[in-house]
Amino acid sequence: MGTIDPTIQDKINQWLSPEYDSETVAAVRALIDQDAQTELIDSFYKDLEFGTGGLRGIMGVGSNRINKYSLGKATQGLANYLKSIYKDTPIKVAIAYDSRNNSQNFGRLVADVFSANDIQVYLFDELRPTPLLSFAIRHFGCQSGVMLTASHNPKEYNGYKAYWNDGCQITAPHDTNIIDEVNKIHSVSAIKFTANPANIIAVGDEIDLLYMEANQALSLHPEAVEAQKDLKIVYSPIHGTGITLVPAMLKAWGFTNVHIVQEQATPDGNFPTVIYPNPEEEDAMAMATQKGAALDADLVLATDPDADRVGVAVKNTEGNFQLLNGNQIGALLTHYVLESKKQADSLRPTDYIVKTIVTTELIRQIANNYQVTSYETLTGFKFIGEQITKIGDQGKYLVGGEESYGFLVGDLVRDKDAANSCAFLAEMTAFYKTQGKSLFDVLLALYQKYGFYQEKLVSLTKKGKAGAEEIKEMMVRLRQNPPLTLAGISVTEIKDYQNQVATNLKTGEKIAIDLPVSDVLQFITVDGDVISARPSGTEPKIKFYCSVKEPLPSIADYKEVAEKLDQKVNQIMQDII
């Protein structure tokens, strides 16, 4: 075998020691015998860290992989941290898992480690969506929780989303403090793998019922649902956990004509009908939209494996199904909630909405129109959840979301919630259908009123250690040599969230950014275009977000303006990447 960095080699040697089980040792030896240097380096060059979505990676052997030991170490570190914070309080955690390969076994493993640390565990006895875990943490009064999932990543991945006592994914300072505790564990012998069954309580569908009842109480127009109860809805869980909750939720709200995409109804971690189980992808939505077209449905919905993201397709002005992007879905939900509250005369001065820094400005414009405060957070729904917790009783959260297809109406949980979103999307469709409008009609009306916002996301995948270094170099290059024009349009402002400063390129004025440090750059043009560059916190990718805007004089101008904006976006992306 060729030369491997001594630090990496030391880690490889450690995993060959007797403290690791024979199966693990054999897998490492197999990689060595195959001279699989790239895989060995990628598997051992670092330890998995908490990102915007927790612990996430490819399953396999190694410190940079999801396996018994990386999950055990993370859980032991979290257990140690919980005990240091809650010294005189009995500690409770909740654990759930999705349909991914090994998720159920990993869920049991995590429960075993917590129980061995004398922590009471509420373990779901069957796969359930992520938002239900957030709800359960709050319901049971837990101090923490863990969801075993890699969200919408490819089948090779799994992950570990850690939650705090508010049902929100762990944020600062707890995230780094937990990592510190994890890093103190230098030996497998420090991980308590031997379960104490007395500390593990099984959770059944009783939580489902409580969750659905609480959500139904949030309904804004039950009369519209009653009038359109036969609304034709197509739904796909894309082989994930949504099948356990979304159909039941829609039924509980009163919808009687829901059609499941049967080819994708069975939970399956191999996701056999799609390349990526991500409702952001046209391929993942294809079966659902085809069924929608065949049935002449009113609404097409699909959720990702852990059912916290939702994809939507609606009929456009030509009667063909068109996928909505996350910005469009978020804008529609925001408008529907705020307009409904206004009509009911129930908007209050302390009401607010939340969006992330890479999510469309259209949402802020809608909130401003209703004189509702809008807050902006870093990318990752955990920051939205954190904002809800921080404001507490000083305000009322109504709706929020992020461009990556994650939304939440009401504050029953502290994470994005596809089941909750599906119910409101169906109700919204029913409400507008009673007025003779489709969701696409409403979207075009929003564009006429506030401006036609067109967004595009380009993700560049850069795998392994070499890829991580390439992404880092790309961000360094953009900081050292930022573009001064994009698509021939002058850049007037650069926001650097890592250095926490916004610079006006015309005046040289610098303004502090009042958000936590994050490796994100934003370039704002004289036209108000916003282009963001951000390494993903959960995938081996660097992401470029572009948002441009033009007036939409009339509905008849939609296609012409859309084409113009498309050309502009494509030119901007060519200039920056």
XYZ file of C-alpha atoms in Angstrom:
577
model
C 0.000 0.000 0.000
C 1.225 3.545 -0.741
C 1.938 6.287 1.754
C -0.893 7.619 3.905
C -0.568 10.602 6.219
C 0.734 9.330 9.626
C -2.199 10.883 11.525
C -4.676 9.056 9.307
C -2.632 5.851 9.560
C -2.744 6.073 13.358
C -6.544 6.177 13.219
C -6.625 3.209 10.848
C -4.375 1.250 13.208
C -6.606 2.120 16.146
C -9.596 0.640 14.320
C -7.624 -2.594 13.872
C -7.225 -3.001 17.631
C -9.162 -5.602 19.697
C -11.484 -2.951 21.185
C -13.360 -2.936 17.861
C -15.534 -5.914 16.953
C -14.278 -8.545 14.530
C -16.640 -7.483 11.746
C -15.316 -3.910 11.850
C -11.677 -5.028 11.926
C -12.286 -7.346 8.969
C -13.877 -4.494 6.968
C -10.886 -2.226 7.603
C -8.441 -4.995 6.668
C -10.366 -5.582 3.455
C -9.865 -1.930 2.453
C -6.151 -2.237 3.199
C -5.858 -5.481 1.209
C -7.617 -3.782 -1.724
C -5.182 -0.853 -1.486
C -8.270 1.386 -1.410
C -6.305 4.484 -0.424
C -8.891 7.079 -1.398
C -11.617 5.310 0.553
C -9.330 4.794 3.544
C -8.358 8.468 3.571
C -11.959 9.640 3.202
C -13.077 7.211 5.932
C -10.443 8.227 8.486
C -9.093 11.705 7.738
C -11.439 13.352 10.243
C -14.190 12.673 12.763
C -17.787 13.394 11.789
C -18.937 16.737 13.207
C -22.289 18.355 13.866
C -23.265 20.569 10.932
C -26.510 22.420 10.148
C -28.304 19.057 10.208
C -26.373 17.215 12.926
C -24.185 14.185 12.265
C -24.480 12.889 8.712
C -22.328 10.745 6.456
C -21.830 7.628 4.397
C -22.348 4.349 6.268
C -19.241 2.220 6.684
C -16.165 1.737 8.841
C -14.050 4.678 9.935
C -14.126 7.806 12.073
C -15.632 9.791 9.189
C -18.418 7.282 8.584
C -21.766 6.482 10.174
C -21.421 3.244 12.132
C -21.848 1.683 15.542
C -18.820 3.464 16.946
C -19.345 6.963 15.548
C -22.974 6.881 16.733
C -21.999 5.321 20.039
C -19.322 7.953 20.604
C -21.705 10.788 19.715
C -24.366 9.389 22.045
C -21.928 8.895 24.913
C -20.684 12.451 24.442
C -24.247 13.770 24.416
C -25.087 11.689 27.502
C -22.029 13.052 29.323
C -22.979 16.604 28.394
C -26.600 16.151 29.503
C -25.396 14.849 32.857
C -23.101 17.855 33.268
C -25.979 20.262 32.566
C -28.778 18.460 34.445
C -26.855 17.349 37.521
C -29.808 16.984 39.881
C -32.586 16.266 37.369
C -33.689 12.883 36.007
C -32.853 13.000 32.313
C -35.231 11.898 29.560
C -34.608 11.606 25.816
C -36.781 10.584 22.867
C -35.520 8.608 19.866
C -37.051 8.030 16.435
C -35.776 6.690 13.127
C -36.723 6.746 9.463
C -36.813 4.172 6.659
C -33.129 4.232 5.776
C -31.051 1.089 5.827
C -29.861 0.423 9.397
C -31.927 3.281 10.893
C -33.939 0.997 13.149
C -30.816 -0.805 14.389
C -29.046 2.500 14.902
C -32.056 3.799 16.832
C -31.896 0.810 19.151
C -28.122 1.244 19.544
C -28.537 4.896 20.554
C -31.296 3.922 22.999
C -29.032 1.258 24.505
C -26.216 3.747 25.127
C -28.521 6.311 26.727
C -30.151 3.637 28.885
C -26.746 2.347 29.990
C -26.019 5.891 31.197
C -29.109 5.762 33.425
C -31.089 8.042 31.121
C -34.764 7.326 30.489
C -35.469 6.713 26.813
C -38.736 7.075 24.882
C -38.074 4.941 21.805
C -40.584 4.875 18.951
C -41.413 1.239 18.237
C -41.780 1.907 14.494
C -40.364 4.379 11.997
C -41.777 7.896 12.322
C -41.192 11.358 10.786
C -38.695 13.819 12.227
C -41.316 16.424 13.232
C -43.090 13.818 15.350
C -39.863 13.384 17.336
C -39.730 17.143 17.941
C -43.343 17.006 19.121
C -42.609 14.015 21.393
C -39.653 15.768 23.054
C -41.928 18.618 24.066
C -44.804 16.290 25.017
C -42.723 14.045 27.288
C -40.696 16.930 28.743
C -37.420 15.483 27.521
C -34.090 17.239 27.828
C -32.907 15.937 24.475
C -33.722 13.666 21.556
C -32.178 11.944 18.550
C -33.512 11.250 15.069
C -31.730 8.620 12.978
C -31.932 9.904 9.420
C -29.931 11.428 6.596
C -32.977 13.338 5.359
C -32.930 13.463 1.541
C -29.347 12.243 0.988
C -28.607 9.214 -1.249
C -29.133 5.675 0.062
C -25.481 5.271 1.156
C -25.990 7.882 3.864
C -27.417 7.886 7.343
C -27.289 10.403 10.141
C -27.989 11.544 13.646
C -30.003 14.688 14.328
C -29.607 15.766 17.946
C -32.292 17.858 19.668
C -32.505 19.971 22.804
C -35.341 20.292 25.312
C -37.370 22.714 23.169
C -37.653 20.170 20.346
C -35.204 22.145 18.221
C -32.040 20.714 16.712
C -29.037 21.536 18.842
C -27.527 24.990 18.330
C -24.718 26.993 19.943
C -23.303 26.699 22.506
C -24.577 23.159 23.022
C -23.426 21.896 19.601
C -19.757 22.725 20.130
C -19.911 21.747 23.803
C -21.220 18.301 22.831
C -18.435 17.940 20.274
C -15.963 18.780 23.039
C -17.435 15.972 25.132
C -17.329 13.595 22.162
C -13.696 14.482 21.516
C -12.808 13.589 25.107
C -13.709 9.976 24.324
C -10.470 8.375 23.154
C -11.350 4.742 23.692
C -14.257 2.527 22.704
C -14.244 1.244 26.282
C -15.554 4.655 27.382
C -18.788 4.043 25.440
C -21.473 2.249 27.446
C -23.015 -0.091 24.894
C -24.691 -2.518 27.337
C -28.348 -1.546 27.605
C -30.472 -1.238 30.706
C -33.886 -2.316 29.331
C -35.663 -0.897 32.370
C -34.790 2.586 31.150
C -36.355 2.145 27.687
C -40.052 2.922 27.156
C -41.731 2.012 23.857
C -43.725 4.765 22.126
C -46.657 3.769 19.917
C -49.216 5.581 17.792
C -50.714 7.427 20.753
C -48.333 10.298 19.957
C -49.559 10.308 16.343
C -53.103 10.981 17.534
C -52.063 13.791 19.892
C -49.969 15.386 17.163
C -52.776 15.220 14.584
C -55.339 16.650 17.013
C -53.036 19.535 17.904
C -52.404 20.284 14.221
C -56.062 20.143 13.300
C -56.732 22.845 15.892
C -54.515 25.152 13.794
C -56.786 24.882 10.723
C -57.636 28.289 9.277
C -60.519 27.376 6.974
C -62.237 24.118 7.999
C -65.301 25.282 6.083
C -63.256 25.245 2.849
C -62.116 21.691 3.565
C -65.708 20.631 4.151
C -66.761 22.264 0.877
C -63.885 20.645 -1.036
C -63.453 17.424 0.920
C -63.282 15.452 -2.340
C -60.313 17.573 -3.484
C -58.207 15.225 -5.593
C -54.796 14.881 -3.917
C -51.897 12.674 -5.020
C -49.297 11.877 -2.375
C -45.966 10.022 -2.395
C -43.779 9.315 0.648
C -40.884 8.383 -1.707
C -40.318 5.157 0.276
C -40.077 7.122 3.532
C -41.780 7.704 6.873
C -44.423 10.063 5.518
C -46.668 7.081 4.814
C -47.095 6.625 8.590
C -48.559 10.080 9.132
C -49.427 12.197 6.062
C -52.393 10.153 4.730
C -53.824 9.899 8.258
C -53.316 13.637 8.767
C -55.114 14.529 5.538
C -57.957 12.181 6.458
C -58.211 13.704 9.946
C -58.546 17.161 8.381
C -61.438 15.896 6.276
C -59.938 15.120 2.875
C -61.515 11.969 1.442
C -59.955 11.697 -2.016
C -56.240 11.093 -1.411
C -54.409 8.850 -3.893
C -51.135 7.239 -2.788
C -48.356 6.522 -5.293
C -48.289 2.806 -4.514
C -44.940 2.171 -6.222
C -43.338 4.471 -3.614
C -45.600 3.692 -0.649
C -43.516 0.969 1.029
C -40.680 2.236 3.252
C -37.411 1.123 1.669
C -33.928 2.447 2.419
C -32.745 1.535 -1.075
C -35.219 4.029 -2.590
C -35.593 1.791 -5.658
C -37.671 4.130 -7.854
C -35.539 7.277 -7.570
C -31.927 8.387 -7.922
C -32.172 10.675 -4.872
C -35.138 10.570 -2.446
C -35.340 14.353 -2.552
C -38.618 16.117 -3.439
C -36.515 19.028 -4.726
C -35.547 16.770 -7.647
C -37.779 16.445 -10.707
C -36.903 12.738 -10.908
C -38.112 12.092 -7.358
C -41.423 13.848 -8.111
C -41.950 12.172 -11.511
C -44.186 9.264 -10.438
C -46.367 11.546 -8.340
C -46.796 14.156 -11.082
C -47.540 11.445 -13.655
C -50.250 10.054 -11.398
C -51.517 13.569 -10.814
C -51.820 14.159 -14.540
C -53.546 10.800 -15.099
C -56.105 11.567 -12.386
C -56.412 15.282 -13.204
C -55.559 15.969 -9.563
C -55.859 19.312 -7.818
C -52.619 18.928 -5.884
C -49.534 16.691 -5.938
C -47.447 16.253 -2.791
C -44.319 14.230 -1.966
C -42.177 14.051 1.170
C -38.569 13.046 1.779
C -37.530 9.951 3.811
C -37.916 11.557 7.254
C -40.928 13.659 6.161
C -39.658 17.080 7.074
C -39.485 18.384 3.471
C -42.328 18.546 0.974
C -42.378 18.862 -2.807
C -45.418 20.279 -4.593
C -46.740 20.181 -8.150
C -49.749 22.197 -9.339
C -51.415 22.839 -12.673
C -50.155 25.940 -14.475
C -52.131 28.257 -16.749
C -51.888 25.699 -19.555
C -53.253 22.880 -17.393
C -49.913 21.054 -17.125
C -48.381 20.069 -13.826
C -45.513 22.310 -12.803
C -43.189 21.810 -9.839
C -43.077 24.666 -7.367
C -39.724 25.494 -5.824
C -39.232 25.977 -2.097
C -39.358 29.760 -2.348
C -42.702 29.634 -4.146
C -44.185 27.164 -1.643
C -42.989 29.316 1.255
C -44.421 32.481 -0.280
C -47.809 30.843 -0.859
C -47.985 29.515 2.702
C -46.956 32.893 4.144
C -49.566 34.745 2.097
C -52.296 32.229 2.950
C -51.633 32.310 6.701
C -51.313 36.094 6.948
C -54.285 36.852 4.697
C -56.443 34.347 6.599
C -55.427 35.860 9.933
C -56.145 39.350 8.637
C -59.598 38.352 7.360
C -60.346 36.816 10.742
C -59.091 40.021 12.418
C -56.680 37.908 14.453
C -53.332 39.430 13.428
C -51.550 40.921 16.434
C -48.600 43.373 16.676
C -46.435 40.665 18.225
C -47.054 38.119 15.423
C -44.029 37.264 13.295
C -42.649 35.030 10.554
C -39.113 33.668 10.027
C -37.059 32.883 6.934
C -33.397 32.125 6.243
C -30.849 34.398 4.545
C -30.958 32.413 1.278
C -34.758 32.292 1.091
C -36.647 34.634 -1.254
C -37.199 38.261 -0.304
C -40.762 37.842 -1.567
C -41.654 36.355 1.811
C -40.390 39.455 3.616
C -42.353 41.674 1.203
C -45.533 39.743 1.971
C -44.938 40.071 5.723
C -44.295 43.811 5.364
C -47.580 44.210 3.500
C -49.438 42.720 6.472
C -47.307 44.723 8.930
C -45.996 41.498 10.421
C -42.408 41.357 11.687
C -40.091 39.106 9.702
C -36.902 37.665 11.178
C -33.990 36.287 9.189
C -31.696 33.478 10.319
C -28.741 31.515 9.028
C -29.423 28.560 6.742
C -30.782 25.496 8.514
C -34.192 25.144 10.121
C -32.610 24.717 13.534
C -31.955 28.467 13.479
C -35.639 29.138 12.808
C -36.534 26.860 15.724
C -33.964 28.632 17.869
C -35.528 31.998 16.999
C -38.987 30.743 18.030
C -37.611 29.560 21.362
C -35.679 32.795 21.907
C -38.733 35.011 21.354
C -40.893 32.752 23.516
C -43.987 34.431 24.961
C -42.902 37.862 23.702
C -44.373 37.109 20.293
C -46.395 34.589 18.322
C -44.782 32.633 15.501
C -47.183 32.124 12.608
C -45.291 30.604 9.701
C -41.764 30.227 8.382
C -39.482 28.218 6.200
C -36.471 27.887 3.993
C -35.927 27.540 0.265
C -34.891 23.905 0.692
C -38.558 22.820 0.926
C -38.860 22.980 4.713
C -41.810 24.808 6.291
C -43.752 25.035 9.528
C -47.143 26.595 10.274
C -47.755 27.184 13.982
C -45.329 26.361 16.770
C -46.254 22.812 17.788
C -42.745 21.654 16.896
C -39.372 23.340 16.421
C -38.383 21.792 13.118
C -39.593 21.828 9.551
C -42.678 19.670 9.252
C -43.867 18.122 5.993
C -46.989 16.540 7.516
C -48.092 19.904 8.889
C -47.208 21.531 5.556
C -49.141 18.933 3.530
C -52.273 19.586 5.558
C -52.018 23.347 5.104
C -51.170 23.058 1.405
C -54.261 20.890 0.918
C -56.428 23.304 2.922
C -55.010 26.260 1.003
C -55.783 24.537 -2.320
C -59.341 23.857 -1.120
C -59.793 27.446 0.042
C -58.743 28.951 -3.271
C -60.692 26.376 -5.269
C -63.858 27.617 -3.580
C -62.957 30.992 -5.148
C -62.316 29.443 -8.550
C -58.534 29.836 -8.251
C -55.611 27.432 -8.400
C -52.405 27.789 -6.387
C -50.669 28.817 -9.594
C -53.213 31.606 -10.079
C -52.472 32.856 -6.569
C -48.715 32.688 -7.172
C -49.013 34.807 -10.336
C -51.152 37.323 -8.431
C -48.378 37.574 -5.815
C -45.845 38.216 -8.587
C -48.048 40.950 -10.008
C -48.334 42.640 -6.648
C -44.816 42.272 -5.277
C -42.680 41.604 -8.346
C -41.740 38.430 -10.200
C -39.038 36.733 -8.134
C -37.096 34.006 -9.938
C -34.678 31.805 -8.015
C -32.241 29.087 -8.910
C -29.977 26.816 -6.881
C -26.839 25.232 -8.326
C -25.094 22.590 -6.209
C -21.591 21.379 -7.032
C -20.700 18.021 -5.471
C -17.098 17.700 -4.253
C -16.605 14.392 -2.455
C -14.026 13.303 0.100
C -11.004 15.089 1.538
C -9.950 16.496 -1.840
C -13.464 17.796 -2.428
C -13.621 19.473 0.979
C -10.339 21.244 0.241
C -11.586 22.339 -3.193
C -14.740 23.833 -1.664
C -12.613 25.682 0.882
C -10.407 27.063 -1.909
C -13.459 28.235 -3.869
C -14.694 30.265 -0.882
C -11.205 31.725 -0.316
C -11.039 32.748 -3.980
C -14.449 34.444 -3.817
C -13.367 36.382 -0.722
C -10.020 37.444 -2.151
C -11.285 38.204 -5.672
C -15.015 38.913 -5.431
C -16.925 39.551 -8.667
C -17.561 43.248 -9.260
C -20.141 42.605 -11.959
C -22.546 39.711 -12.574
C -24.330 39.384 -15.920
C -22.941 42.840 -16.678
C -24.631 44.331 -13.611
C -22.576 46.058 -10.916
C -22.239 44.398 -7.518
C -22.940 47.094 -4.923
C -22.745 45.150 -1.656
C -20.978 42.071 -0.317
C -22.147 40.361 2.853
C -19.557 38.099 4.468
C -21.221 36.107 7.224
C -17.939 34.502 8.235
C -16.383 37.877 9.002
C -19.798 39.232 10.033
C -19.582 42.370 7.922
C -21.530 43.898 5.026
C -19.501 46.152 2.737
C -20.981 48.830 0.475
C -18.699 48.811 -2.583
C -19.709 52.343 -3.610
C -19.101 54.117 -0.307
C -16.791 51.658 1.420
C -19.112 51.707 4.438
C -19.018 48.563 6.563
C -21.942 47.416 8.705
C -21.802 44.590 11.246
C -23.982 41.544 10.566
C -25.842 40.546 13.726
C -25.889 36.795 13.102
C -23.580 33.969 14.222
C -20.469 33.249 12.173
C -21.202 31.163 9.060
C -19.203 30.455 5.914
C -21.561 32.304 3.554
C -20.963 35.066 1.026
C -23.704 37.168 -0.541
C -23.338 39.491 -3.512
C -26.080 42.091 -4.074
C -26.276 43.903 -7.426
C -27.537 47.369 -8.224
C -30.717 45.696 -9.543
C -31.311 44.033 -6.159
C -30.269 40.591 -7.357
C -28.953 38.394 -4.520
C -26.365 35.692 -5.151
C -25.189 33.545 -2.249
C -22.318 31.061 -2.004
C -22.416 28.545 0.821
C -20.723 25.206 1.527
C -23.377 22.710 2.624
C -23.349 21.687 6.265
C -24.812 18.251 5.551
C -23.533 17.188 2.116
C -20.207 17.287 0.218
C -21.421 20.259 -1.818
C -20.983 23.960 -2.359
C -24.251 25.702 -3.149
C -24.900 28.837 -5.161
C -28.274 30.540 -4.722
C -29.486 33.218 -7.111
C -32.574 35.411 -6.797
C -33.554 38.022 -9.384
C -36.652 40.164 -9.760
C -38.632 42.007 -12.457
C -42.067 43.643 -12.475
C -44.890 41.485 -13.872
C -47.203 43.994 -15.579
C -49.891 41.400 -16.324
C -50.506 37.660 -16.180
C -50.182 37.605 -19.970
C -46.533 38.692 -19.603
C -45.645 35.726 -17.376
C -43.821 33.608 -19.974
C -41.896 36.506 -21.462
C -40.692 37.768 -18.074
C -39.891 34.213 -16.908
C -37.664 33.660 -19.954
C -35.919 36.987 -19.399
C -35.250 36.157 -15.760
C -34.048 32.659 -16.652
C -31.472 34.123 -19.025
C -30.321 36.557 -16.370
C -29.992 33.857 -13.719
C -28.062 31.563 -16.045
C -25.630 34.344 -16.976
C -25.085 35.247 -13.315
C -24.391 31.618 -12.460
C -21.891 31.325 -15.319
C -20.081 34.423 -14.051
C -19.797 33.336 -10.425
C -19.082 29.609 -10.626
